Every structure is written in C-alpha cells, then in structure tokens.
Amino acid sequence: MGKIISFLLRFIPRKYLQLFSHIPLKIYTFFLKGNNVECPVCDAKLTKFMPYGRLVSRPNALCPNCLALERHRLMALYLKQRTNFFTAQNLKVLHVAPEYCFIDRFEEMKNLEYITADIESPLAKVKMDIHQIPFEANTFDVAICNHVMEHVDDYHKAMSELYRVLKPNGWAIIQSPQDWTKAHTFEDPTITDPRERERVFWQNDHLRLFGRDYGRELEKAGFTVTEDDFVMKMSKELVKRYSLPSEEIVYFCEKK
Ligand SMILES: [Zn+2]
C-alpha cells in the first residue's frame, strides 16, 4: 500500500490528488475503524493511519477520513490548545494554500470570517500571488500559511506580505520543511533540474531548504516569533496515539 501511494504522489499532480483522492479513502476508513489511533482534526478513531510519502513511505501517516497528515494533526492540537482560534469571536482569517482537511471544518466555524487563498489550488476561494497579497494592511486577525515558503520565488517578500496584512496583535502560523542538521537556510537559483532539486531541497518543486535559522528569517519580516516545542512536552503515548511529528517546532508569529 505504501509503495502504491508513493507512486501516485510522485506522478499525479497534487491539485488533482486533492480533488479526487478523498472518495476511495473515505470508503477505506470503514475498514480501519478501531481505537489505536485518533485524529484530532476529524475525531476519527482507527486501528491505524495509512502510509504516506513521496520518496519514503511513512507508516501511520495519513488519516483516510479527512486526509490529515502528522503535521496537520499537530496544527489542529496547537490551534485548540495554544491559541484563541476556536474561542475568540469574529476572527478574520486568511488561510494560504489551505489544506483539504481543514477547509470545510474552518468554513463551518461561526466565530471565523474565513478566507482561503492560493495561486493555483482549486480548493481556494481567492486566487492570489503571495508576493502581492490583494488585501489592505491590517486586515486579518489570523494568517495560516504552511508549506508555502519553500516554493515561492522570494520568501522574504512573502513573509513581509503576511506581516503587512495582519492586524496589530494578530498572529500567524507559518510552517516550512526544515533541515535541523543545518544552521543556515540554503537556496541556489542555479539548481533547476527537478531531480537535483529533489536531492538538495527534498522535493522537485522546492527552491530552498530552511535550516535552524528559519525563525530568524520570520523575524526579519517584522514578526515576534515564538518557537514552540509544544509536541515535545506531550506524553509519548499521546504523540503515538495522534501520530504526530515528534520533533516539529511550531512557529507562532505575532505582529506586536
Ligand atoms: Zn482525520
């Protein structure tokens, strides 16, 4: 199963996978009903999650019911436990490159004015280039933008744009893949061969690989950044039950 999923991920464009893959997976959920693992995005309780990965298939990764991966489950827990996302009234939210597992759930939340945006995803309502966000300064209480900065031409500009459209006291979560073994972010625009990009930047459409300085890069855009090792403070049992990325830092970015 893992090999089949890896094959599909490598050869079918992501935008089509997002549109159609949930139907067979939803059916498969029925056969995985149990109580070994739990998805904090959709509350499904299952015998296990499904394997998932482009190069290496990770076991226990994908929730077949909502398509959440490890990092999405961490995000759901973080939003619930560490932010006012589910409790504050009248939050105006910009969700860039919205993940399938969150869209319907966030759209249904009465306390949010929820706007999805992306340059190409058919799941997003607003078509936009993050280098020029088509909203005025100080518009949003919350911005969520995960796994975008490694793809864009100018991540400094993209981060600054998110900062600009946040209201004072607004906050954002901006996650990107990171190589913890590297002190510094590495980018090289002369690397254009997809196979070489995959080797150096981990995926054939990535333009850089962030290092341990990622939080500093966010600060350069103006944010006050809390690097939250939230998941490392959870019990091993819960990390396993939710199948979370056990070393991921959540970058909580405030406009003060
Ligand atoms: Zn789920």
Coordinates of C-alpha atoms and ligand atoms in Angstrom, one line a residue:
M1 CA 0.0 0.0 0.0
G2 CA 2.8 2.4 0.9
K3 CA 4.5 1.9 -2.5
I4 CA 1.3 2.5 -4.4
I5 CA 0.7 5.7 -2.5
S6 CA 4.3 6.9 -3.1
F7 CA 3.9 6.2 -6.8
L8 CA 0.6 8.1 -7.1
L9 CA 2.1 11.1 -5.1
R10 CA 5.1 11.3 -7.5
F11 CA 3.2 11.1 -10.8
I12 CA -0.2 12.7 -10.3
P13 CA -0.2 16.5 -9.8
R14 CA -1.1 17.4 -6.2
K15 CA -4.1 19.6 -7.2
Y16 CA -5.8 16.6 -8.8
L17 CA -5.0 14.3 -5.9
Q18 CA -6.5 16.8 -3.5
L19 CA -9.7 16.9 -5.6
F20 CA -10.3 13.1 -6.0
S21 CA -8.4 11.1 -3.6
H22 CA -10.7 11.6 -0.6
I23 CA -13.5 9.4 -2.2
P24 CA -11.8 6.0 -2.2
L25 CA -10.0 6.8 1.1
K26 CA -13.3 7.7 2.8
I27 CA -14.6 4.2 1.9
Y28 CA -11.4 2.6 3.2
T29 CA -11.9 4.4 6.5
F30 CA -14.8 2.0 7.2
F31 CA -12.3 -1.0 7.2
L32 CA -9.9 0.8 9.6
K33 CA -12.4 1.5 12.4
G34 CA -10.8 0.9 15.8
N35 CA -9.3 2.7 18.7
N36 CA -5.5 2.5 18.5
V37 CA -5.1 6.0 16.9
E38 CA -7.1 9.1 16.9
C39 CA -7.3 12.1 14.5
P40 CA -7.6 15.4 16.3
V41 CA -8.7 17.0 13.0
C42 CA -11.8 14.9 12.3
D43 CA -12.0 12.9 15.6
A44 CA -11.9 9.5 13.7
K45 CA -10.7 6.6 15.9
L46 CA -9.0 3.9 13.8
T47 CA -6.8 0.8 14.1
K48 CA -4.1 2.8 12.3
F49 CA -3.5 5.6 9.9
M50 CA -2.4 4.9 6.3
P51 CA 1.2 5.0 4.9
Y52 CA 2.1 8.2 3.0
G53 CA 5.2 9.8 1.5
R54 CA 6.7 10.8 -1.8
L55 CA 10.2 9.3 -1.5
V56 CA 9.9 7.2 1.6
S57 CA 6.6 5.9 2.7
R58 CA 5.9 6.7 6.4
P59 CA 3.7 4.3 8.2
N60 CA 0.8 5.6 10.2
A61 CA 0.7 9.0 8.5
L62 CA -2.5 9.7 6.6
C63 CA -5.9 9.9 8.1
P64 CA -8.2 8.3 5.4
N65 CA -11.2 10.1 6.8
C66 CA -10.0 13.7 6.4
L67 CA -6.6 13.4 4.7
A68 CA -4.8 14.9 7.6
L69 CA -1.1 14.1 7.9
E70 CA 1.1 14.2 11.0
R71 CA 1.7 17.9 10.8
H72 CA -2.0 18.7 10.2
R73 CA -2.9 16.8 13.4
L74 CA -0.2 18.8 15.3
M75 CA -1.6 22.0 13.9
A76 CA -5.2 21.1 15.0
L77 CA -4.0 20.4 18.5
Y78 CA -1.9 23.6 18.6
L79 CA -4.8 25.7 17.4
K80 CA -7.1 24.2 20.1
Q81 CA -4.7 24.2 23.0
R82 CA -2.4 27.2 22.4
T83 CA -4.4 29.8 20.5
N84 CA -7.7 31.6 20.6
F85 CA -8.7 30.2 17.2
F86 CA -11.7 28.2 18.5
T87 CA -12.7 30.5 21.3
A88 CA -12.4 34.2 20.2
Q89 CA -15.3 35.9 18.4
N90 CA -15.1 37.5 15.0
L91 CA -11.7 36.4 13.9
K92 CA -10.9 37.3 10.3
V93 CA -8.6 34.5 9.0
L94 CA -6.5 34.3 5.9
H95 CA -5.6 30.6 5.1
V96 CA -3.0 30.5 2.3
A97 CA -2.6 27.2 0.4
P98 CA -5.4 25.7 2.5
E99 CA -5.1 22.1 3.4
Y100 CA -8.0 19.9 2.4
C101 CA -8.5 18.5 5.9
F102 CA -9.2 22.0 7.4
I103 CA -11.3 23.8 4.8
D104 CA -14.8 22.5 5.5
R105 CA -14.2 22.5 9.2
F106 CA -13.0 26.1 9.4
E107 CA -15.7 27.3 7.0
E108 CA -18.3 25.9 9.3
M109 CA -16.9 27.7 12.4
K110 CA -19.3 30.6 13.3
N111 CA -16.6 32.6 15.0
L112 CA -14.4 32.9 11.9
E113 CA -14.6 35.0 8.8
Y114 CA -12.6 32.5 6.9
I115 CA -10.8 33.3 3.6
T116 CA -8.8 30.7 1.6
A117 CA -6.3 31.8 -0.9
D118 CA -3.8 30.3 -3.3
I119 CA -2.1 30.9 -6.6
E120 CA -3.3 27.6 -8.2
S121 CA -5.2 25.4 -5.8
P122 CA -8.8 24.8 -6.9
L123 CA -9.7 24.4 -3.2
A124 CA -9.0 28.1 -2.5
K125 CA -11.6 30.9 -3.0
V126 CA -9.2 33.8 -3.7
K127 CA -6.6 33.4 -6.4
M128 CA -3.6 35.3 -5.3
D129 CA 0.2 35.6 -5.5
I130 CA 1.6 35.7 -2.0
H131 CA 4.2 38.2 -3.2
Q132 CA 1.4 40.7 -3.6
I133 CA -1.5 39.8 -1.3
P134 CA -4.6 41.6 -2.6
F135 CA -5.8 42.8 0.8
E136 CA -5.1 46.1 2.6
A137 CA -2.6 46.3 5.5
N138 CA -4.0 45.4 9.0
T139 CA -6.9 43.3 7.6
F140 CA -6.6 39.9 9.3
D141 CA -6.5 38.7 12.9
V142 CA -5.0 35.3 11.9
A143 CA -3.0 34.0 9.0
I144 CA -2.2 30.4 8.4
C145 CA 0.4 29.5 5.8
N146 CA 2.0 26.1 5.8
H147 CA 4.5 24.6 3.4
V148 CA 4.5 27.6 1.0
M149 CA 7.8 29.4 1.8
E150 CA 9.9 26.6 0.3
H151 CA 8.1 27.1 -3.1
V152 CA 8.0 30.8 -3.6
D153 CA 10.4 33.0 -5.6
D154 CA 11.1 35.4 -2.8
Y155 CA 10.3 34.2 0.7
H156 CA 11.3 37.5 2.4
K157 CA 8.7 39.3 0.3
A158 CA 6.1 36.6 1.1
M159 CA 6.7 36.7 4.8
S160 CA 6.6 40.5 4.8
E161 CA 3.3 40.4 2.9
L162 CA 1.7 38.2 5.6
Y163 CA 3.0 40.6 8.2
R164 CA 1.6 43.5 6.4
V165 CA -2.0 42.2 6.1
L166 CA -2.1 41.1 9.8
K167 CA -3.7 43.5 12.2
P168 CA -1.6 44.7 15.2
N169 CA -1.9 41.9 17.8
G170 CA -2.7 39.5 15.0
W171 CA -0.9 36.2 14.8
A172 CA 0.2 33.8 12.1
I173 CA 1.4 30.2 11.9
I174 CA 3.9 29.8 9.1
Q175 CA 5.5 26.4 8.9
S176 CA 8.0 25.1 6.3
P177 CA 10.1 22.0 5.9
Q178 CA 13.3 22.4 7.9
D179 CA 16.6 20.5 8.0
W180 CA 17.6 20.5 11.7
T181 CA 21.1 19.4 10.8
K182 CA 21.8 22.7 9.0
A183 CA 22.4 26.0 10.8
H184 CA 21.5 28.1 7.8
T185 CA 18.9 28.2 5.1
F186 CA 20.2 27.1 1.7
E187 CA 19.0 28.3 -1.7
D188 CA 20.6 28.3 -5.0
P189 CA 18.6 29.6 -8.0
T190 CA 21.1 27.9 -10.4
I191 CA 19.7 24.5 -9.3
T192 CA 16.8 24.0 -11.7
D193 CA 16.9 20.3 -12.6
P194 CA 14.0 18.6 -10.8
R195 CA 16.0 15.6 -9.8
E196 CA 18.7 17.8 -8.4
R197 CA 16.2 19.9 -6.5
E198 CA 14.7 16.8 -5.1
R199 CA 18.1 15.7 -3.8
V200 CA 19.2 19.1 -2.4
F201 CA 15.8 20.7 -1.4
W202 CA 13.9 17.4 -0.7
Q203 CA 11.2 17.9 -3.4
N204 CA 11.4 18.7 -7.1
D205 CA 9.4 21.9 -6.8
H206 CA 11.2 23.3 -3.8
L207 CA 13.5 26.3 -4.3
R208 CA 15.3 26.2 -0.9
L209 CA 15.7 24.2 2.3
F210 CA 15.3 26.1 5.5
G211 CA 17.7 25.5 8.4
R212 CA 17.7 26.2 12.1
D213 CA 17.6 29.9 11.3
Y214 CA 14.1 29.8 10.0
G215 CA 12.7 31.6 13.0
R216 CA 15.2 34.4 12.4
E217 CA 14.0 34.7 8.8
L218 CA 10.5 35.2 10.0
E219 CA 11.7 37.9 12.5
K220 CA 13.3 39.8 9.6
A221 CA 9.8 40.3 8.2
G222 CA 8.8 42.0 11.5
F223 CA 7.2 39.1 13.4
T224 CA 7.8 38.4 17.1
V225 CA 8.4 34.6 16.9
T226 CA 7.8 32.0 19.5
E227 CA 9.4 28.7 18.6
D228 CA 7.1 26.4 20.4
D229 CA 8.3 22.8 21.1
F230 CA 4.7 22.0 22.0
V231 CA 4.8 18.4 20.8
M232 CA 7.9 17.6 22.8
K233 CA 6.1 18.5 26.0
M234 CA 3.3 15.9 25.2
S235 CA 3.4 12.4 26.6
K236 CA 4.9 9.7 24.3
E237 CA 1.6 7.9 24.5
L238 CA -0.4 10.9 23.1
V239 CA 2.3 11.6 20.4
K240 CA 1.9 8.0 19.3
R241 CA -1.9 7.9 19.5
Y242 CA -2.2 11.1 17.4
S243 CA 0.8 10.0 15.3
L244 CA 2.5 13.5 15.4
P245 CA 5.8 14.7 14.0
S246 CA 7.7 14.3 17.3
E247 CA 10.3 17.0 16.6
E248 CA 8.4 19.7 14.8
I249 CA 8.6 23.2 16.1
V250 CA 5.5 25.4 15.7
Y251 CA 6.4 28.9 14.6
F252 CA 3.9 31.2 16.3
C253 CA 4.4 34.7 14.7
E254 CA 2.9 37.8 16.3
K255 CA 2.5 41.3 15.0
K256 CA 3.1 43.4 18.1
Ligands
ZN1 ZN -8.9 12.8 10.3

